[in-house]
Short mmCIF file of C-alpha atoms and ligand atoms in Angstrom, two decimals:
data_model
loop_
_atom_site.label_atom_id
_atom_site.label_comp_id
_atom_site.label_asym_id
_atom_site.label_seq_id
_atom_site.Cartn_x
_atom_site.Cartn_y
_atom_site.Cartn_z
CA UNK G 1 -0.38 0.00 0.00
CA UNK G 2 1.09 3.16 -0.90
CA UNK G 3 0.31 6.11 1.60
CA UNK G 4 0.72 9.60 1.39
CA UNK G 5 0.95 12.33 4.37
CA UNK G 6 0.42 15.61 4.21
CA UNK G 7 1.77 17.43 7.78
CA UNK G 8 -0.47 20.30 8.67
CA UNK G 9 -0.74 22.49 11.37
CA UNK G 10 -4.50 23.68 11.88
CA UNK G 11 -5.44 23.93 15.70
CA UNK G 12 -3.61 22.22 18.15
CA UNK G 13 -6.95 20.82 19.49
CA UNK G 14 -8.08 19.41 16.39
CA UNK G 15 -9.39 16.13 16.58
CA UNK G 16 -7.37 13.83 14.28
CA UNK G 17 -9.57 12.07 11.08
CA UNK G 18 -8.27 10.03 7.91
CA UNK G 19 -10.28 9.83 5.15
CA UNK G 20 -9.09 6.58 2.61
CA UNK G 21 -9.29 7.09 -0.68
CA UNK G 22 -8.55 5.43 -3.86
CA UNK G 23 -6.54 7.09 -6.41
CA UNK G 24 -9.75 6.39 -9.00
CA UNK G 25 -11.45 9.49 -7.61
CA UNK G 26 -9.74 11.94 -9.48
CA UNK G 27 -12.51 14.52 -8.71
CA UNK G 28 -11.69 14.39 -5.11
CA UNK G 29 -8.01 14.38 -5.20
CA UNK G 30 -8.92 17.88 -7.18
CA UNK G 31 -11.21 19.13 -3.98
CA UNK G 32 -8.48 18.36 -1.58
CA UNK G 33 -5.53 20.03 -2.73
CA UNK G 34 -7.63 23.30 -3.13
CA UNK G 35 -8.94 22.61 -6.88
CA UNK G 36 -5.33 22.55 -8.36
CA UNK G 37 -5.68 19.56 -10.97
CA UNK G 38 -4.12 16.48 -10.03
CA UNK G 39 -2.18 16.26 -13.37
CA UNK G 40 -1.31 19.38 -14.99
CA UNK G 41 -2.20 19.45 -18.67
CA UNK G 42 0.31 21.65 -20.38
CA UNK G 43 -0.73 22.96 -23.13
CA UNK G 44 0.99 23.66 -26.34
CA UNK G 45 1.20 27.20 -27.84
CA UNK G 46 1.82 26.41 -31.25
CA UNK G 47 -0.64 23.98 -32.43
CA UNK G 48 -4.18 24.29 -32.87
CA UNK G 49 -6.36 20.93 -33.46
CA UNK G 50 -7.59 23.21 -37.02
CA UNK G 51 -3.53 21.86 -37.73
CA UNK G 52 -4.52 18.21 -38.04
CA UNK G 53 -6.30 16.36 -40.87
CA UNK G 54 -8.96 16.02 -38.55
CA UNK G 55 -12.76 15.02 -39.96
CA UNK G 56 -14.84 18.51 -40.03
CA UNK G 57 -17.49 16.26 -37.61
CA UNK G 58 -14.70 15.56 -35.38
CA UNK G 59 -13.30 19.60 -35.57
CA UNK G 60 -17.36 20.41 -34.90
CA UNK G 61 -17.49 18.73 -31.94
CA UNK G 62 -14.30 20.23 -30.76
CA UNK G 63 -15.56 23.47 -30.72
CA UNK G 64 -18.35 22.58 -29.34
CA UNK G 65 -16.26 21.15 -26.28
CA UNK G 66 -13.94 23.82 -25.93
CA UNK G 67 -11.09 22.21 -27.05
CA UNK G 68 -8.66 24.35 -28.98
CA UNK G 69 -5.12 23.71 -27.99
CA UNK G 70 -3.92 20.07 -28.55
CA UNK G 71 -2.04 18.70 -25.34
CA UNK G 72 1.17 17.18 -25.43
CA UNK G 73 -0.10 13.95 -25.64
CA UNK G 74 -1.84 14.62 -28.57
CA UNK G 75 0.08 17.00 -30.57
CA UNK G 76 1.98 13.63 -31.04
CA UNK G 77 0.28 10.66 -31.07
CA UNK G 78 -2.70 12.41 -33.42
CA UNK G 79 -0.46 13.07 -36.54
CA UNK G 80 1.69 9.30 -35.86
CA UNK G 81 -2.13 7.35 -35.68
CA UNK G 82 -3.41 9.23 -38.65
CA UNK G 83 -0.59 7.73 -40.92
CA UNK G 84 -1.83 4.66 -39.28
CA UNK G 85 1.16 3.31 -37.20
CA UNK G 86 1.26 1.57 -33.98
CA UNK G 87 1.31 3.06 -31.05
CA UNK G 88 2.98 3.06 -27.85
CA UNK G 89 2.71 5.54 -25.84
CA UNK G 90 3.34 6.83 -21.81
CA UNK G 91 0.77 9.08 -20.58
CA UNK G 92 -1.30 9.71 -17.44
CA UNK G 93 -4.63 10.45 -16.54
CA UNK G 94 -5.72 13.56 -17.32
CA UNK G 95 -3.21 14.44 -20.25
CA UNK G 96 -5.74 14.38 -22.32
CA UNK G 97 -5.06 10.45 -23.55
CA UNK G 98 -8.64 9.35 -24.45
CA UNK G 99 -8.82 12.23 -27.43
CA UNK G 100 -5.39 11.27 -28.60
CA UNK G 101 -6.67 7.85 -29.21
CA UNK G 102 -10.57 8.64 -30.07
CA UNK G 103 -9.91 11.04 -32.45
CA UNK G 104 -7.39 9.42 -34.53
CA UNK G 105 -9.74 5.98 -34.89
CA UNK G 106 -12.96 7.75 -35.08
CA UNK G 107 -11.58 10.06 -37.92
CA UNK G 108 -11.38 6.87 -40.03
CA UNK G 109 -15.05 6.22 -39.50
CA UNK G 110 -16.32 9.34 -40.09
CA UNK G 111 -14.80 9.14 -43.65
CA UNK G 112 -16.74 5.69 -43.77
CA UNK G 113 -19.58 6.88 -42.93
CA UNK G 114 -21.10 5.72 -46.16
CA UNK G 115 -20.38 2.62 -46.14
CA UNK G 116 -21.79 1.83 -42.95
CA UNK G 117 -24.27 -0.76 -42.80
CA UNK G 118 -28.05 0.48 -42.18
CA UNK G 119 -29.34 0.73 -39.03
CA UNK G 120 -32.06 -2.18 -39.94
CA UNK G 121 -29.29 -4.46 -40.94
CA UNK G 122 -26.85 -3.99 -37.77
CA UNK G 123 -29.85 -4.06 -35.37
CA UNK G 124 -30.23 -7.77 -37.20
CA UNK G 125 -26.80 -8.77 -37.64
CA UNK G 126 -24.30 -9.52 -34.76
CA UNK G 127 -22.74 -6.64 -33.46
CA UNK G 128 -18.88 -6.15 -35.19
CA UNK G 129 -17.28 -3.23 -33.87
CA UNK G 130 -14.63 -1.33 -35.86
CA UNK G 131 -13.05 0.48 -33.13
CA UNK G 132 -12.33 -1.57 -29.84
CA UNK G 133 -11.20 -0.01 -26.92
CA UNK G 134 -9.84 -1.73 -23.98
CA UNK G 135 -10.11 -0.28 -20.33
CA UNK G 136 -8.85 -2.01 -16.94
CA UNK G 137 -12.28 -0.78 -14.82
CA UNK G 138 -15.72 0.12 -15.41
CA UNK G 139 -15.33 3.25 -14.09
CA UNK G 140 -12.46 4.10 -16.80
CA UNK G 141 -14.69 2.52 -19.88
CA UNK G 142 -17.78 4.46 -18.97
CA UNK G 143 -15.63 7.52 -19.15
CA UNK G 144 -14.08 6.98 -22.35
CA UNK G 145 -17.48 6.13 -23.81
CA UNK G 146 -18.88 9.25 -22.60
CA UNK G 147 -15.68 10.86 -24.06
CA UNK G 148 -16.62 9.22 -27.53
CA UNK G 149 -20.40 9.93 -27.40
CA UNK G 150 -19.02 13.89 -27.39
CA UNK G 151 -17.05 13.58 -30.04
CA UNK G 152 -19.22 11.76 -32.70
CA UNK G 153 -22.11 13.77 -31.86
CA UNK G 154 -21.97 15.67 -35.38
CA UNK G 155 -21.43 12.08 -37.20
CA UNK G 156 -24.30 10.50 -38.50
CA UNK G 157 -24.99 7.10 -37.41
CA UNK G 158 -22.36 6.11 -35.46
CA UNK G 159 -23.18 4.01 -32.34
CA UNK G 160 -20.84 3.94 -28.93
CA UNK G 161 -21.50 0.86 -26.49
CA UNK G 162 -19.77 0.77 -23.03
CA UNK G 163 -19.37 -3.01 -22.14
CA UNK G 164 -18.26 -3.95 -18.12
CA UNK G 165 -19.00 -6.18 -15.62
CA UNK G 166 -21.98 -5.62 -12.99
CA UNK G 167 -24.58 -4.39 -15.60
CA UNK G 168 -27.26 -7.05 -16.36
CA UNK G 169 -26.41 -9.16 -19.25
CA UNK G 170 -29.88 -8.43 -21.20
CA UNK G 171 -29.23 -4.90 -21.51
CA UNK G 172 -25.64 -4.75 -22.47
CA UNK G 173 -26.78 -6.81 -24.95
CA UNK G 174 -29.03 -4.46 -26.02
CA UNK G 175 -27.21 -1.50 -25.91
CA UNK G 176 -24.74 -3.26 -27.82
CA UNK G 177 -26.66 -4.08 -30.71
CA UNK G 178 -25.17 -2.42 -33.99
CA UNK G 179 -22.37 -0.30 -32.29
CA UNK G 180 -19.65 0.48 -34.15
CA UNK G 181 -17.37 1.76 -31.76
CA UNK G 182 -17.32 -0.39 -28.13
CA UNK G 183 -15.13 0.56 -25.46
CA UNK G 184 -15.13 -2.51 -22.94
CA UNK G 185 -13.36 -4.51 -19.82
CA UNK G 186 -11.92 -7.48 -21.24
CA UNK G 187 -13.57 -10.14 -18.89
CA UNK G 188 -17.35 -8.82 -19.78
CA UNK G 189 -16.17 -8.65 -23.84
CA UNK G 190 -15.13 -12.00 -23.78
CA UNK G 191 -17.85 -13.36 -22.09
CA UNK G 192 -19.99 -11.66 -24.69
CA UNK G 193 -18.05 -13.06 -27.19
CA UNK G 194 -18.73 -16.61 -26.01
CA UNK G 195 -22.28 -16.20 -26.09
CA UNK G 196 -22.03 -14.94 -29.66
CA UNK G 197 -23.24 -11.22 -29.15
CA UNK G 198 -20.38 -9.69 -30.37
CA UNK G 199 -17.67 -10.42 -33.29
CA UNK G 200 -13.99 -8.85 -33.76
CA UNK G 201 -13.19 -10.06 -36.67
CA UNK G 202 -13.74 -6.81 -38.32
CA UNK G 203 -12.09 -4.35 -35.60
CA UNK G 204 -10.07 -1.96 -37.46
CA UNK G 205 -8.63 -0.43 -34.71
CA UNK G 206 -7.67 -1.93 -31.51
CA UNK G 207 -6.94 0.53 -28.00
CA UNK G 208 -5.33 -0.64 -25.12
CA UNK G 209 -5.96 2.53 -22.08
CA UNK G 210 -3.88 1.82 -19.16
CA UNK G 211 -2.20 -0.98 -20.21
CA UNK G 212 -0.13 -1.46 -16.73
CA UNK G 213 -3.42 -1.73 -15.11
CA UNK G 214 -4.56 -4.02 -16.84
CA UNK G 215 -1.42 -6.18 -16.35
CA UNK G 216 -1.91 -5.20 -12.54
CA UNK G 217 -5.38 -6.38 -12.63
CA UNK G 218 -4.42 -10.18 -14.02
CA UNK G 219 -5.60 -9.26 -17.74
CA UNK G 220 -2.76 -10.41 -19.48
CA UNK G 221 -4.54 -13.69 -20.95
CA UNK G 222 -7.73 -12.19 -21.83
CA UNK G 223 -6.16 -9.09 -23.82
CA UNK G 224 -4.01 -11.71 -25.72
CA UNK G 225 -6.97 -13.42 -26.56
CA UNK G 226 -8.81 -10.70 -27.81
CA UNK G 227 -6.15 -9.37 -29.75
CA UNK G 228 -5.96 -12.57 -31.61
CA UNK G 229 -10.21 -12.74 -31.93
CA UNK G 230 -9.76 -8.79 -33.64
CA UNK G 231 -6.36 -10.05 -35.82
CA UNK G 232 -7.87 -8.54 -39.16
CA UNK G 233 -7.32 -5.12 -37.51
CA UNK G 234 -5.12 -2.17 -39.13
CA UNK G 235 -3.57 -0.58 -35.89
CA UNK G 236 -3.00 -0.85 -32.40
CA UNK G 237 -2.61 1.64 -30.04
CA UNK G 238 -1.35 1.06 -26.65
CA UNK G 239 -1.58 4.12 -23.51
CA UNK G 240 0.48 3.37 -20.63
CA UNK G 241 1.57 5.09 -17.05
CA UNK G 242 5.08 3.43 -17.73
CA UNK G 243 7.02 1.78 -20.36
CA UNK G 244 8.00 -0.60 -18.10
CA UNK G 245 9.59 -4.32 -19.40
CA UNK G 246 6.34 -5.93 -19.25
CA UNK G 247 4.52 -3.49 -20.93
CA UNK G 248 7.30 -3.99 -23.84
CA UNK G 249 6.89 -7.65 -24.00
CA UNK G 250 2.72 -6.87 -23.96
CA UNK G 251 3.05 -3.96 -26.75
CA UNK G 252 5.77 -6.62 -28.73
CA UNK G 253 3.02 -9.45 -28.99
CA UNK G 254 0.31 -7.36 -29.74
CA UNK G 255 1.41 -4.77 -32.01
CA UNK G 256 3.77 -4.40 -35.42
CA UNK G 257 6.69 -2.49 -34.48
CA UNK G 258 5.27 0.38 -32.59
CA UNK G 259 6.89 3.92 -32.65
CA UNK G 260 7.14 5.06 -29.35
CA UNK G 261 6.10 8.66 -27.78
CA UNK G 262 7.19 9.58 -24.36
CA UNK G 263 4.87 12.19 -22.68
CA UNK G 264 6.83 14.22 -19.98
CA UNK G 265 3.89 14.46 -17.43
CA UNK G 266 4.59 18.29 -16.66
CA UNK G 267 3.79 17.43 -12.69
CA UNK G 268 6.28 18.65 -10.13
CA UNK G 269 7.09 17.35 -6.86
CA UNK G 270 5.40 19.87 -4.06
CA UNK G 271 8.67 20.51 -2.02
CA UNK G 272 5.97 21.13 1.26
CA UNK G 273 6.04 17.13 1.32
CA UNK G 274 8.39 14.77 2.49
CA UNK G 275 8.54 12.44 1.00
CA UNK G 276 9.46 8.38 2.84
CA UNK G 277 9.60 4.82 1.95
CA UNK G 278 8.44 2.46 4.68
CA UNK G 279 9.84 -1.38 3.58
CA UNK G 280 7.39 -3.76 5.65
CA UNK G 281 7.10 -7.75 6.10
CA UNK G 282 3.37 -8.00 5.35
CA UNK G 283 0.04 -7.18 5.77
CA UNK G 284 0.06 -7.14 9.72
CA UNK G 285 3.69 -4.66 9.78
CA UNK G 286 2.10 -2.56 7.64
CA UNK G 287 -1.07 -1.96 9.75
CA UNK G 288 1.00 -1.72 12.69
CA UNK G 289 3.80 0.44 11.13
CA UNK G 290 0.74 3.00 9.76
CA UNK G 291 -1.16 3.38 13.03
CA UNK G 292 1.73 3.34 14.84
CA UNK G 293 2.17 6.54 12.65
CA UNK G 294 -0.70 7.81 12.57
CA UNK G 295 -1.09 8.33 16.35
CA UNK G 296 2.34 10.15 16.24
CA UNK G 297 1.96 13.79 17.83
CA UNK G 298 2.98 15.71 15.04
CA UNK G 299 -0.18 13.88 12.56
CA UNK G 300 -3.00 16.02 12.79
CA UNK G 301 -4.59 14.81 9.42
CA UNK G 302 -3.80 12.69 6.85
CA UNK G 303 -5.18 10.92 4.01
CA UNK G 304 -4.43 7.58 3.20
CA UNK G 305 -4.34 5.91 -0.54
CA UNK G 306 -5.17 2.42 -0.91
CA UNK G 307 -5.17 0.56 -4.38
CA UNK G 308 -9.42 -0.45 -4.17
CA UNK G 309 -12.32 0.09 -2.89
CA UNK G 310 -12.02 -3.16 -0.66
CA UNK G 311 -8.98 -2.20 1.29
CA UNK G 312 -10.09 1.54 1.46
CA UNK G 313 -13.12 0.08 3.44
CA UNK G 314 -11.05 -2.38 5.50
CA UNK G 315 -8.63 -0.49 6.15
CA UNK G 316 -10.92 2.44 7.24
CA UNK G 317 -12.85 -0.32 9.62
CA UNK G 318 -9.24 -1.29 10.65
CA UNK G 319 -7.75 2.17 11.78
CA UNK G 320 -11.16 3.16 13.16
CA UNK G 321 -10.97 -0.18 15.49
CA UNK G 322 -7.51 1.24 16.28
CA UNK G 323 -8.98 4.47 17.80
CA UNK G 324 -8.55 6.44 14.97
CA UNK G 325 -11.47 9.22 13.90
CA UNK G 326 -11.74 7.70 10.46
CA UNK G 327 -13.94 7.75 7.32
CA UNK G 328 -13.35 5.55 3.93
CA UNK G 329 -14.13 7.18 0.59
CA UNK G 330 -14.52 5.92 -2.62
CA UNK G 331 -16.23 5.83 -6.25
CA UNK G 332 -18.62 3.24 -5.41
CA UNK G 333 -20.65 5.62 -2.69
CA UNK G 334 -23.31 7.62 -3.72
CA UNK G 335 -22.66 11.15 -4.49
CA UNK G 336 -24.43 12.45 -1.61
CA UNK G 337 -22.61 10.10 1.11
CA UNK G 338 -19.02 10.97 -0.60
CA UNK G 339 -19.91 14.49 -0.20
CA UNK G 340 -21.10 14.48 3.44
CA UNK G 341 -17.81 12.40 4.06
CA UNK G 342 -15.41 15.11 2.46
P1 AMP N 401 -8.34 12.10 -19.65
O1 AMP N 401 -6.55 12.23 -19.93
O2 AMP N 401 -8.09 11.78 -20.96
O3 AMP N 401 -9.07 11.68 -18.89
O4 AMP N 401 -8.45 13.71 -20.30
C1 AMP N 401 -8.46 14.49 -19.11
C2 AMP N 401 -9.39 15.88 -19.13
O5 AMP N 401 -9.13 16.81 -19.87
C3 AMP N 401 -10.55 15.40 -19.85
O6 AMP N 401 -11.74 16.02 -18.59
C4 AMP N 401 -10.65 15.89 -21.24
O7 AMP N 401 -12.29 16.31 -20.86
C5 AMP N 401 -9.76 17.17 -20.92
N1 AMP N 401 -9.36 17.90 -22.18
C6 AMP N 401 -8.50 16.63 -23.14
N2 AMP N 401 -8.01 17.42 -23.87
C7 AMP N 401 -8.11 18.29 -23.76
C8 AMP N 401 -7.68 19.96 -24.48
N3 AMP N 401 -6.71 19.83 -25.53
N4 AMP N 401 -8.25 20.91 -24.42
C9 AMP N 401 -8.75 20.87 -23.23
N5 AMP N 401 -9.32 20.21 -22.37
C10 AMP N 401 -9.09 18.40 -22.91
#
């Protein structure tokens, strides 16, 4: 577990409190740190989206969304992806990576609107998307599909579907019908392939978002199975926070001589924060160390990050049992509860 602590001297008698939060919850980071974005998006001064040969409908959507200058990851990835290259891109959440892979792949679809099957024919046929985006989590799949819906708002007849675990199959199959763009978590996608509700042999562009998290979550085999099923594709784009060895070897298995694009995140370390790394022998040791440390006299308030929602709840409970005033906070809670807890 990683944990972050910010020493603050608010009031000598303030009661200790701890908020346990999972990193997915980006809006909370923003609220906690005085509204400053967690990852700063550096905008290029030289380019505008009009410099990219993107289809008019996408240019229109960008205007509606108020996007003018591309972020660094967009500036580098969009032209290379438009040339049809396979790309391996290092980028963080908040860097604008979603538009970096959606815009060039949707561009190809925008140019081919005339060749799309009629709505009626599509509803009769097994769904066969031409763009497939794989995401490690439901939340990310939902966010990416929402972004895609925003980008195709001026394109005719393009249907976007999000496929993720936790949703009833019937409802999901209905939503999936006739979609040309599918955003999915790997496990549920393979379930639907096995139920013959979707086929991947017409995928032209495969995008793997947050590939490092995919591997952390054990999706390696699922990714390779999907890569084989979508073997007729022309292009693969992979986005990852790092170029660790395991990502490179995954890219080698799934991609064709990819061009590497490395993006500076642009966030500098806050010098007010002292960073310390503690090695522990296991979970019990880690918990004891954390409790001891949170009980320190100079700790008034702390934010502890855990890697999953379940860990967050469990840790909050255990710290409460150890006598600390603590609340848990994560994305599975209704917004009203999150606001109250904050
Ligand atoms: P992402 O890293 O894709 O999750 O994007 C982070 C946020 O930046 C999202 O809210 C996007 O809508 C927004 N965004 C992405 N690209 C741009 C851009 N070129 N100009 C303004 N906002 C952007």
